[in-house]
Short mmCIF file of C-alpha atoms in Angstrom, two decimals:
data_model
loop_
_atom_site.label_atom_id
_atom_site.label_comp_id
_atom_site.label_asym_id
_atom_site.label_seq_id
_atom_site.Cartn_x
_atom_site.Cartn_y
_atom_site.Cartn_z
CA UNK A 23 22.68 -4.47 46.98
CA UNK A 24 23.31 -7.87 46.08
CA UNK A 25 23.65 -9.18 49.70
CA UNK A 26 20.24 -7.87 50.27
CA UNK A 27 17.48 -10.28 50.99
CA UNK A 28 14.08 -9.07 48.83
CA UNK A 29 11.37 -9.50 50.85
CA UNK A 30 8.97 -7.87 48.55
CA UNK A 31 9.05 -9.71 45.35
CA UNK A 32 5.86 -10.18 43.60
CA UNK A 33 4.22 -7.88 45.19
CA UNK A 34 2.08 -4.96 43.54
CA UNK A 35 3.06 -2.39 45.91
CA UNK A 36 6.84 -2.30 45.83
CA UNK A 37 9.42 -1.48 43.42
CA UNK A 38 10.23 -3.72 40.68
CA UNK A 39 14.00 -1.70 40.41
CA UNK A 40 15.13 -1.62 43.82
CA UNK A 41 13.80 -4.36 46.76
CA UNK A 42 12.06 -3.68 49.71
CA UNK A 43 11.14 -0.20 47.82
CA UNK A 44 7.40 -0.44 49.14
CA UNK A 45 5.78 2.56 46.30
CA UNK A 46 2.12 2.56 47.06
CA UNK A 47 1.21 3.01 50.24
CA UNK A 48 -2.16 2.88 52.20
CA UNK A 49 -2.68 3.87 56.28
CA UNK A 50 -1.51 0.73 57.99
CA UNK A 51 1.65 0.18 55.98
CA UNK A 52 2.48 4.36 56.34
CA UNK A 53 1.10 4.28 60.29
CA UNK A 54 3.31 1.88 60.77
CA UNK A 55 6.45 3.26 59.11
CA UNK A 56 5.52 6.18 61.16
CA UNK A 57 5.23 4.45 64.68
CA UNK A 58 8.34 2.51 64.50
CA UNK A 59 10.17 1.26 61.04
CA UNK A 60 11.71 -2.00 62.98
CA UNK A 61 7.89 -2.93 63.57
CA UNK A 62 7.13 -2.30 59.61
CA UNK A 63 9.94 -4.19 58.67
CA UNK A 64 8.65 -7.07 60.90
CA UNK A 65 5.24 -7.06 60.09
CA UNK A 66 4.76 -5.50 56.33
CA UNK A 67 7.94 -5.95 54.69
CA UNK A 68 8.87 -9.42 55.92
CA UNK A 69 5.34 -10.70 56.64
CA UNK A 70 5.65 -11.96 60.21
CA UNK A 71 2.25 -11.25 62.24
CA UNK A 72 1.17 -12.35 65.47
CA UNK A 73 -0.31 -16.00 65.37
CA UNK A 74 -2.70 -15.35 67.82
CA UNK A 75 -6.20 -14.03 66.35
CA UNK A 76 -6.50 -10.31 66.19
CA UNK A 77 -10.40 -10.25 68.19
CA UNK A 78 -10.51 -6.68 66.68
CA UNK A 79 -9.59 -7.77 63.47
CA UNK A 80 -11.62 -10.51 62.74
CA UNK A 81 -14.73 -9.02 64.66
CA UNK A 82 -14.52 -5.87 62.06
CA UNK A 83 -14.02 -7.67 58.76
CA UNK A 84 -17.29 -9.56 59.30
CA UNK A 85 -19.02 -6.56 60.19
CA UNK A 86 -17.78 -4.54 57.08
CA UNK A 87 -18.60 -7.54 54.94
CA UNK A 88 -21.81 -8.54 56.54
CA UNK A 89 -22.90 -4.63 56.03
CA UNK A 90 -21.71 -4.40 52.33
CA UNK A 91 -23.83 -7.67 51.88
CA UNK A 92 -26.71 -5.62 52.45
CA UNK A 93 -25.69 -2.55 50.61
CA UNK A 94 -25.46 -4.41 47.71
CA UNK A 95 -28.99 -5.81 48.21
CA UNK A 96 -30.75 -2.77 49.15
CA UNK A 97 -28.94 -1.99 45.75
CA UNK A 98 -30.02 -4.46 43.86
CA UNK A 99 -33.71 -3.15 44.55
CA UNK A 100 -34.64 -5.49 47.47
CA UNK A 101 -36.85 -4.19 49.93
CA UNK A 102 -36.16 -3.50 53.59
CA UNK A 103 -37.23 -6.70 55.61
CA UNK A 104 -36.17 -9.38 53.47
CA UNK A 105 -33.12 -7.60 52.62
CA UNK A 106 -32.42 -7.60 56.69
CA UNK A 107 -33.18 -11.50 56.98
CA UNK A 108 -31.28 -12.43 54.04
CA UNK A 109 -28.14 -10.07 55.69
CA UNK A 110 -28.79 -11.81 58.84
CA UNK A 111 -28.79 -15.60 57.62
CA UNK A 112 -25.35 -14.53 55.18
CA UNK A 113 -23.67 -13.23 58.90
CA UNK A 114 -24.46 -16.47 60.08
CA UNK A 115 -23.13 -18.53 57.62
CA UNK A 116 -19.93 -16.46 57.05
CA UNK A 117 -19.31 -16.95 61.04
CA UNK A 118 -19.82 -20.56 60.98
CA UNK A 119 -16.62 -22.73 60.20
CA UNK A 120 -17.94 -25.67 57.70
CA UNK A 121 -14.83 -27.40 58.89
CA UNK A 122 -14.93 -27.81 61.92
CA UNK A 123 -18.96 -27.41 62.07
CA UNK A 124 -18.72 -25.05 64.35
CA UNK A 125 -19.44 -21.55 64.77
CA UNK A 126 -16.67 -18.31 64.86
CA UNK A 127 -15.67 -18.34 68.56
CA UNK A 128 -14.52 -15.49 70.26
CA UNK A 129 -13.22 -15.42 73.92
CA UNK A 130 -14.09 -11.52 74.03
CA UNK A 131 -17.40 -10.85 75.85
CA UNK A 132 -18.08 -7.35 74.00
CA UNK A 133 -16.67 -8.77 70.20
CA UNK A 134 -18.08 -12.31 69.55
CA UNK A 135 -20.82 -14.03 67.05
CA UNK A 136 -23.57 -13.05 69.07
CA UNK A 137 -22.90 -8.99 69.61
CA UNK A 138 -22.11 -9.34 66.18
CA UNK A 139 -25.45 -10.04 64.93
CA UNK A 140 -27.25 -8.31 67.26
CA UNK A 141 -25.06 -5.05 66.26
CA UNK A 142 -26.04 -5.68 62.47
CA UNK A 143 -29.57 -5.96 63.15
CA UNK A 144 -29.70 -3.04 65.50
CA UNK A 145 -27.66 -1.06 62.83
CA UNK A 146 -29.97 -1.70 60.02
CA UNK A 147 -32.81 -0.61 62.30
CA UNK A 148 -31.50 2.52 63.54
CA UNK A 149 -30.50 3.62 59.92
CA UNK A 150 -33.48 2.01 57.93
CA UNK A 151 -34.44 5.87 57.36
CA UNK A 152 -31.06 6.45 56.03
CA UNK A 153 -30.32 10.02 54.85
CA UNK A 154 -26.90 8.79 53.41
CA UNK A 155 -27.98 7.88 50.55
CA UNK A 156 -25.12 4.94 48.89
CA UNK A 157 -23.91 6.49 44.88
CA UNK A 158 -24.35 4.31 42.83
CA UNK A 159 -21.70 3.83 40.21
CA UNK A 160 -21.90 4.53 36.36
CA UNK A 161 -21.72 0.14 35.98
CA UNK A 162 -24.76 0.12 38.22
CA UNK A 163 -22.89 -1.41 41.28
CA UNK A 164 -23.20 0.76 44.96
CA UNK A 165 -20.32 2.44 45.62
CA UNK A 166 -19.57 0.39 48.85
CA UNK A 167 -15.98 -1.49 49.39
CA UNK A 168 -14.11 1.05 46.92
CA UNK A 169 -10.45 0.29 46.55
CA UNK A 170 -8.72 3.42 45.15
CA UNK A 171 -5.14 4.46 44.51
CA UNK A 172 -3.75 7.59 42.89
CA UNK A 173 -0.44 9.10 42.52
CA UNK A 174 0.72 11.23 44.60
CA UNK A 175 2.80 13.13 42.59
CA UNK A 176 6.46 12.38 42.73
CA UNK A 177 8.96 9.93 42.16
CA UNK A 178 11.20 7.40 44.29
CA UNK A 179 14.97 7.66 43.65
CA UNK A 180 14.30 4.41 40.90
CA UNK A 181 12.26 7.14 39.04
CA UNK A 182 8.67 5.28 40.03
CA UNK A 183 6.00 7.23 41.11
CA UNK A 184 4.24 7.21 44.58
CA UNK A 185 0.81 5.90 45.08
CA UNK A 186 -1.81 6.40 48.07
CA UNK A 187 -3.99 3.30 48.47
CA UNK A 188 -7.12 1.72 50.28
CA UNK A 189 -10.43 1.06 50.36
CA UNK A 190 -13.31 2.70 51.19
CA UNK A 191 -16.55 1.77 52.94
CA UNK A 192 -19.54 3.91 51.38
CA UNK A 193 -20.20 6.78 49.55
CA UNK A 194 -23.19 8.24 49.88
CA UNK A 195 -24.95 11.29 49.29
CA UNK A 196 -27.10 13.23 51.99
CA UNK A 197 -30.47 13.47 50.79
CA UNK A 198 -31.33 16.93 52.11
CA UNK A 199 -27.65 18.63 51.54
CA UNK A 200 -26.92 17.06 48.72
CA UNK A 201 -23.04 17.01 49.86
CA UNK A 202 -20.88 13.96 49.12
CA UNK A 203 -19.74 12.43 51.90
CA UNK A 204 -17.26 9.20 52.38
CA UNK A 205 -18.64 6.59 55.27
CA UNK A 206 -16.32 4.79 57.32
CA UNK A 207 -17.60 2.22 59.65
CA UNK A 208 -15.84 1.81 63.41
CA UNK A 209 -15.96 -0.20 65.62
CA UNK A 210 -14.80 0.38 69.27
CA UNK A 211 -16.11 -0.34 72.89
CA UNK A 212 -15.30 3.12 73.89
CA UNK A 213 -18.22 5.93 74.37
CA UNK A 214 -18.98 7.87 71.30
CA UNK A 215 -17.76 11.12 72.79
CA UNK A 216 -15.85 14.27 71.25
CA UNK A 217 -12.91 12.42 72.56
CA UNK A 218 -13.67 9.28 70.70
CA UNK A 219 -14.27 11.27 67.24
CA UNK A 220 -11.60 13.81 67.68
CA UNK A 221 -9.09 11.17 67.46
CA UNK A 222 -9.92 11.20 63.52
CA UNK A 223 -8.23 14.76 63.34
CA UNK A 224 -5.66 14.57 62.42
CA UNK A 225 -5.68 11.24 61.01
CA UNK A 226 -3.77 9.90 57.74
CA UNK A 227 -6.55 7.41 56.96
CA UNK A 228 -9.16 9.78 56.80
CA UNK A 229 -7.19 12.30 55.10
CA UNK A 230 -6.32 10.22 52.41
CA UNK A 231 -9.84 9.13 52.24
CA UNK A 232 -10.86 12.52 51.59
CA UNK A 233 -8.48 13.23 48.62
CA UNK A 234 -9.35 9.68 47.43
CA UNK A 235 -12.82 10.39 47.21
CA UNK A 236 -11.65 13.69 45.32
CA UNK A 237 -9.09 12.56 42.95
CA UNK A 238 -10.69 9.18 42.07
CA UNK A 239 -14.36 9.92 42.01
CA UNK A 240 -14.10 13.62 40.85
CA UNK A 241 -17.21 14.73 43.42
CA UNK A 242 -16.16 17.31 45.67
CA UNK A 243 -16.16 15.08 48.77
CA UNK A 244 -17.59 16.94 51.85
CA UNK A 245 -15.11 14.61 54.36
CA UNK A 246 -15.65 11.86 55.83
CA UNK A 247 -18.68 10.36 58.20
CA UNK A 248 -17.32 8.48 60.68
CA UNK A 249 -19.69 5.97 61.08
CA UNK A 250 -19.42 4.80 64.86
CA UNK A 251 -20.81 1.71 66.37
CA UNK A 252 -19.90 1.18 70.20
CA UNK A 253 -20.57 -2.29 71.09
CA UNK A 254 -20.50 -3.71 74.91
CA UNK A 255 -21.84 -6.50 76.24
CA UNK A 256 -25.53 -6.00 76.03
CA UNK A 257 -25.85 -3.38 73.70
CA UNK A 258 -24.98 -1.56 70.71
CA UNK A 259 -24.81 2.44 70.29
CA UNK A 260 -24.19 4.39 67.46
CA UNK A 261 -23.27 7.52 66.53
CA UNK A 262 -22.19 9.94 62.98
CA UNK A 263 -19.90 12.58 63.35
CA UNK A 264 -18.00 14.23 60.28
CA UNK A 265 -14.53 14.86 60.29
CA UNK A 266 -13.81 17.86 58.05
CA UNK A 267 -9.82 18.92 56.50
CA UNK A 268 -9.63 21.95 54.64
CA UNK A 269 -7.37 22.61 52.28
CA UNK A 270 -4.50 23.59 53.84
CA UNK A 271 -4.98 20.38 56.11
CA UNK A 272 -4.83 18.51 52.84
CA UNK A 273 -1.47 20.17 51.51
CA UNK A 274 0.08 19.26 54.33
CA UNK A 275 -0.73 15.72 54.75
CA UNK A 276 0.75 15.65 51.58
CA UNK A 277 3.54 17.22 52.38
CA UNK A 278 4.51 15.08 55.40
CA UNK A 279 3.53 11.83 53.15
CA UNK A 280 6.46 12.62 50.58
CA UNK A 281 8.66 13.45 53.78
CA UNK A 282 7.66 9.73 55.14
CA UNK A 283 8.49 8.56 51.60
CA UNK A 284 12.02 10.05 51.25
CA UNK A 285 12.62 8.46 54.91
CA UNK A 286 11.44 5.05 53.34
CA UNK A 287 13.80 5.35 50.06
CA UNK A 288 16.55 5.86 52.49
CA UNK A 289 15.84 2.54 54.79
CA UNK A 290 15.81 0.78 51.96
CA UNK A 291 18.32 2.04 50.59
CA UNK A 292 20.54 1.22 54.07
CA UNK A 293 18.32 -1.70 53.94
CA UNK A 294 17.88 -0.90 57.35
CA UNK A 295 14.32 0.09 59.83
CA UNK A 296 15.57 1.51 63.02
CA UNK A 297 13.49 0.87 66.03
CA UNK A 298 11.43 3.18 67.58
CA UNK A 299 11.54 1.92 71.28
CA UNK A 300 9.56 5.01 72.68
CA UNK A 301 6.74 3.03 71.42
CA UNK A 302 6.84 -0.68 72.39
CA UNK A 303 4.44 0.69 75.42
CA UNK A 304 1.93 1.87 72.86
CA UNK A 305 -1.88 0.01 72.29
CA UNK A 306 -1.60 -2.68 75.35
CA UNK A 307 2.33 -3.31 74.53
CA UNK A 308 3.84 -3.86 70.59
CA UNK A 309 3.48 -7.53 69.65
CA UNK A 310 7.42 -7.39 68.58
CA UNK A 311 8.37 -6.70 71.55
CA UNK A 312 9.66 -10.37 72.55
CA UNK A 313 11.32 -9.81 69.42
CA UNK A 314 12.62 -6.75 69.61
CA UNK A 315 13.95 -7.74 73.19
CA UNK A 316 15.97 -10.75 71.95
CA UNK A 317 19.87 -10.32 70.66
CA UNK A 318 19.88 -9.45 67.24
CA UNK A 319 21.47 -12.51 65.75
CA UNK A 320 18.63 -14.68 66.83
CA UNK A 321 15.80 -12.48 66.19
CA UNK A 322 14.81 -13.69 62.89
CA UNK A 323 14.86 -17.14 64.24
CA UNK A 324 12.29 -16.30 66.95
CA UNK A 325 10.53 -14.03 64.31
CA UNK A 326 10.21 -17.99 62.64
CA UNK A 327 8.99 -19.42 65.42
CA UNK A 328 6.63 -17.05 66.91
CA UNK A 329 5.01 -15.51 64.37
CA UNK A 330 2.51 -16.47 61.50
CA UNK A 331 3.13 -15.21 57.76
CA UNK A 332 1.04 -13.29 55.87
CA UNK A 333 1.79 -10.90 52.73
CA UNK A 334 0.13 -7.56 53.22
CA UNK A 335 -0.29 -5.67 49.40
CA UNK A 336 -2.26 -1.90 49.55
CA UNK A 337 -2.92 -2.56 46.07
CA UNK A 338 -4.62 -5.83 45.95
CA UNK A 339 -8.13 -5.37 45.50
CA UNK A 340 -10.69 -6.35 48.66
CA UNK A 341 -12.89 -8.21 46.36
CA UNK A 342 -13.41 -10.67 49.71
CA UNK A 343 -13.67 -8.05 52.26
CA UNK B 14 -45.66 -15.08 65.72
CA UNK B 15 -47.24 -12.30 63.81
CA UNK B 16 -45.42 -8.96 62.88
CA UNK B 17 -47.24 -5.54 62.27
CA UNK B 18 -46.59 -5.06 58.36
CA UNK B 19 -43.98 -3.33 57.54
CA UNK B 20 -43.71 0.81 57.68
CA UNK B 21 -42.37 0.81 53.98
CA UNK B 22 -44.06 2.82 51.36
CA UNK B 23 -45.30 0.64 48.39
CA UNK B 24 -43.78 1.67 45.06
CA UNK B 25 -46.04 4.22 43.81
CA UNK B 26 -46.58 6.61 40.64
CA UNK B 27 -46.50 5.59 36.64
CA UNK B 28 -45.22 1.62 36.03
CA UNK B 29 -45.15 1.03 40.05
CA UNK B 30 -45.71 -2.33 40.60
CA UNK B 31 -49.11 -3.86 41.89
CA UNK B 32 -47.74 -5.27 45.93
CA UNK B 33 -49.71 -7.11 48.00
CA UNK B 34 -49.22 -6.70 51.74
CA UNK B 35 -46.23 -9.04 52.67
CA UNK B 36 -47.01 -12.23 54.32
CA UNK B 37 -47.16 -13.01 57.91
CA UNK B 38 -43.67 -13.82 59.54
CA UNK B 39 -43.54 -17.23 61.07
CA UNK B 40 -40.78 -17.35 64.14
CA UNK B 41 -39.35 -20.72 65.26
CA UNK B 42 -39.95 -20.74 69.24
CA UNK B 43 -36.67 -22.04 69.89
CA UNK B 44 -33.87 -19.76 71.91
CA UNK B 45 -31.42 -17.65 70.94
CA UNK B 46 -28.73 -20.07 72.25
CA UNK B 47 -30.62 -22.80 70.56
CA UNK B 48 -30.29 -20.76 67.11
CA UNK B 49 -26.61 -19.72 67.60
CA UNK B 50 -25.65 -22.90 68.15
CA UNK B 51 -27.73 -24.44 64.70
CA UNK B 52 -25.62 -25.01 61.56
CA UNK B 53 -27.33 -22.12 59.09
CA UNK B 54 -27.39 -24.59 56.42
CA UNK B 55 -30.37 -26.44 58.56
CA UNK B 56 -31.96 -23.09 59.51
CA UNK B 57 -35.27 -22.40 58.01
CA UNK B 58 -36.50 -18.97 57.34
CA UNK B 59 -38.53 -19.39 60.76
CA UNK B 60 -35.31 -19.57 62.43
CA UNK B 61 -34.06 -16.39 61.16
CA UNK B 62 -37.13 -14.33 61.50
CA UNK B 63 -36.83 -15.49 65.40
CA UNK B 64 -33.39 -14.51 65.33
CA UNK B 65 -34.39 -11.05 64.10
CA UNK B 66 -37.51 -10.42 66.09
CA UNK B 67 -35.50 -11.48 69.47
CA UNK B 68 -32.93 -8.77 68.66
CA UNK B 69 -35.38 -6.36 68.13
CA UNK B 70 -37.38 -7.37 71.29
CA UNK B 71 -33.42 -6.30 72.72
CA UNK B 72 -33.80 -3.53 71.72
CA UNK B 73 -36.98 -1.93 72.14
CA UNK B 74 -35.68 -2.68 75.67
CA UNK B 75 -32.63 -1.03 75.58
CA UNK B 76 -34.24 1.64 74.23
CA UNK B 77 -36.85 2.27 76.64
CA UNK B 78 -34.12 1.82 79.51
CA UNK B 79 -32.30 4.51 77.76
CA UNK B 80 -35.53 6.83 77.74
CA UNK B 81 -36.50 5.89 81.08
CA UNK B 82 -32.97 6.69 82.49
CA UNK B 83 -32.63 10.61 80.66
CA UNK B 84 -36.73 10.99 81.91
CA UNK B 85 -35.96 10.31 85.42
CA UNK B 86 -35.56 13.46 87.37
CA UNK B 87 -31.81 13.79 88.65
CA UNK B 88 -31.28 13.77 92.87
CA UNK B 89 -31.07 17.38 94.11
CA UNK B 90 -28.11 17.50 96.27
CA UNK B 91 -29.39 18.96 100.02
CA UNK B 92 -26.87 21.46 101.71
CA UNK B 93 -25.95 20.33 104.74
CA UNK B 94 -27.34 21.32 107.95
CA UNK B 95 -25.28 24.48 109.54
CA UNK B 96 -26.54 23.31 112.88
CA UNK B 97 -26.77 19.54 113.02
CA UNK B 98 -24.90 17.96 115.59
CA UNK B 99 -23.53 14.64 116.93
CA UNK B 100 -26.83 14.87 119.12
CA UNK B 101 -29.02 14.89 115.72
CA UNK B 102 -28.35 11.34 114.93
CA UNK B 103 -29.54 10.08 118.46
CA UNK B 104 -27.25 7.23 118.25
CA UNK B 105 -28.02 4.91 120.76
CA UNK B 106 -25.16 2.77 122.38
#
């Protein structure tokens, strides 16, 4: 163990007895364990991530925040229009770099500043009726942004217990059903079809969404609302469709989870992440692939020089996001 | 550039609040481009209202495309013609 090189220290998630342990886990860090454990070594264990701007990324965490911005108005009691100017002029100063006086530039023609605010405004319009109506929390606050962990129940081989993690968009109540539902917001450029929702069943995110909102809340949580927005070039569509798991569905997400966990323990116990390469095809081609296609003795050193760091930790709280 | 009021309900019942109709929206005239491209520390409220009313203008016209396009009766497809022949075309060369 003591040749090992800890690339987890400090952080929240991971084992304070054994390193590289990662003990609370949210959908990224366990999707990507699951798709190939060479490309979560790369990219959550040692922190190398593409340098490149992730389009997707970046288009989606301005949307999410821009949207809680005016959750938390509406909230706070203001009314409809100014509440929809006010979100407007805060998307516009959150996409504008003071630095470099300049604003957010995108090279995609469907994902850039300008579909962005247009998709917000259209949003709020569509939904100003909104039968989902946001909970608000016993401290007053909307329940929008929620990060939530719990534990799932069993123990690593250091005798620390597993934890699910994330964070949550909305949870709102519909006003003529009164069921509880959990609201996730997507983006894609993709028709809102049955092919485009059913892609959320089965789906670990949304699963552990649904026992988050459970466990953490204790409101029997309908599901989840998938909340879609398809944005293209000159227009904005959107679409809710629910995506329901009973309880069966439930005890065997579970079940699998502590199955993905044991298979963790024992790469880090090897302290080695085997690669998967049945899926460096997968999503446009694996970013790790000019990595993963390099002799292993010099692979870290291109890992250095090709790749950005960043420290990814499920149990962080968004507060910025 | 004046706005219809808005289609919100005043408060009303016990301790509602007296509200007064809201005031008329000014919009700047510039263009979109010309907004996107301001600093929003400089904008005024103007500029945002303008920002807001030109996306709506978008789409009110999206979706009257999309109404016009579901309204419009689809093309019948016409069985062809057992008997037409070369002859029926009276191609000239």
């Amino acid at each position: 163990m003591n040749d090992i090189v800890d690339y987890s220290s400090g952080r929240l998630s991971f084992s304070k007895k054994w390193p590289n342990l990662q003990l609370a886990w949210d959908s990224v860090s366990l999707g990507l364990l699951k798709e190939c454990p060479r490309k979560y070594q790369y990219s959550i264990l040692m922190g190398y991530f593409p340098r490149a701007e992730n389009v997707h990324l970046t288009f989606g965490l301005h949307y999410h925040k821009i949207l809680e911005f005016y959750d938390h108005k509406r909230a706070e009691g203001m009314g409809y229009e100014e509440a929809v100017l006010a979100t407007v002029r805060f998307g516009m100063e959150v996409t504008w770099d003071k630095e470099l006086r300049r604003p957010w530039f995108s090279d995609m023609k469907e994902k850039n500043r300008f579909t962005l605010i247009r998709t917000i405004v259209w949003y709020l319009d569509e939904f100003k009726e909104d039968q989902m109506k946001t909970i608000v929390l016993a401290n007053g606050k909307p329940a929008v942004e929620l990060s939530f962990r719990y534990e799932l129940g069993w123990t690593s081989f250091t005798e620390e217990p597993f934890l699910a993690a994330g964070h949550m968009d909305r949870m709102a109540v519909h006003q003529d059903t009164d069921e509880t539902w959990v609201l996730d917001r997507k983006t894609t450029k993709h028709a809102l079809d049955q092919k485009y929702f059913a892609q959320y069943r089965p789906d670990s995110q949304m699963s552990g969404y649904t026992v988050g909102g459970r466990v953490i809340y204790n409101v029997p949580v309908k599901g989840v609302m998938i909340d879609a927005t398809q944005i293209l070039v000159t227009l904005s569509r959107f679409s809710r469709q629910p995506t329901l798991r009973t309880d069966g569905e439930i005890n065997e997400w579970l079940h699998d989870f502590q199955y993905y966990t044991l298979l963790a323990q024992g790469f880090a116990k090897q302290d080695y992440w085997p690669m998967n390469d049945k899926s460096c095809g997968n999503y446009g081609g694996c970013p790790y692939r000019g990595i993963c296609s390099k002799d292993p003795k010099v692979r870290l050193q291109w890992l250095k020089g090709d790749m950005g760091k960043r420290s990814w930790d499920p149990l962080v709280i968004r507060g910025d996001i | 550039m004046t706005l219809p009021p808005s289609s919100e309900k005043p408060p009303s019942g016990p301790g509602a609040l007296v509200t007064m109709d809201p005031p008329i929206r000014e919009a700047s005239n510039k263009s979109l481009e010309d907004l996107f491209s301001m600093d929003p520390m400089n904008m005024q409220e103007q500029d945002i209202v303008a920002i807001v009313d030109k996306l709506r203008d978008q789409r009110k016209s999206f979706l009257l495309e999309e109404e016009t396009a579901k309204a419009a009766p689809k093309g019948k497809k016409i069985a062809a013609d057992p008997n037409l022949t070369l002859d029926s075309l009276d191609i000239k060369f």
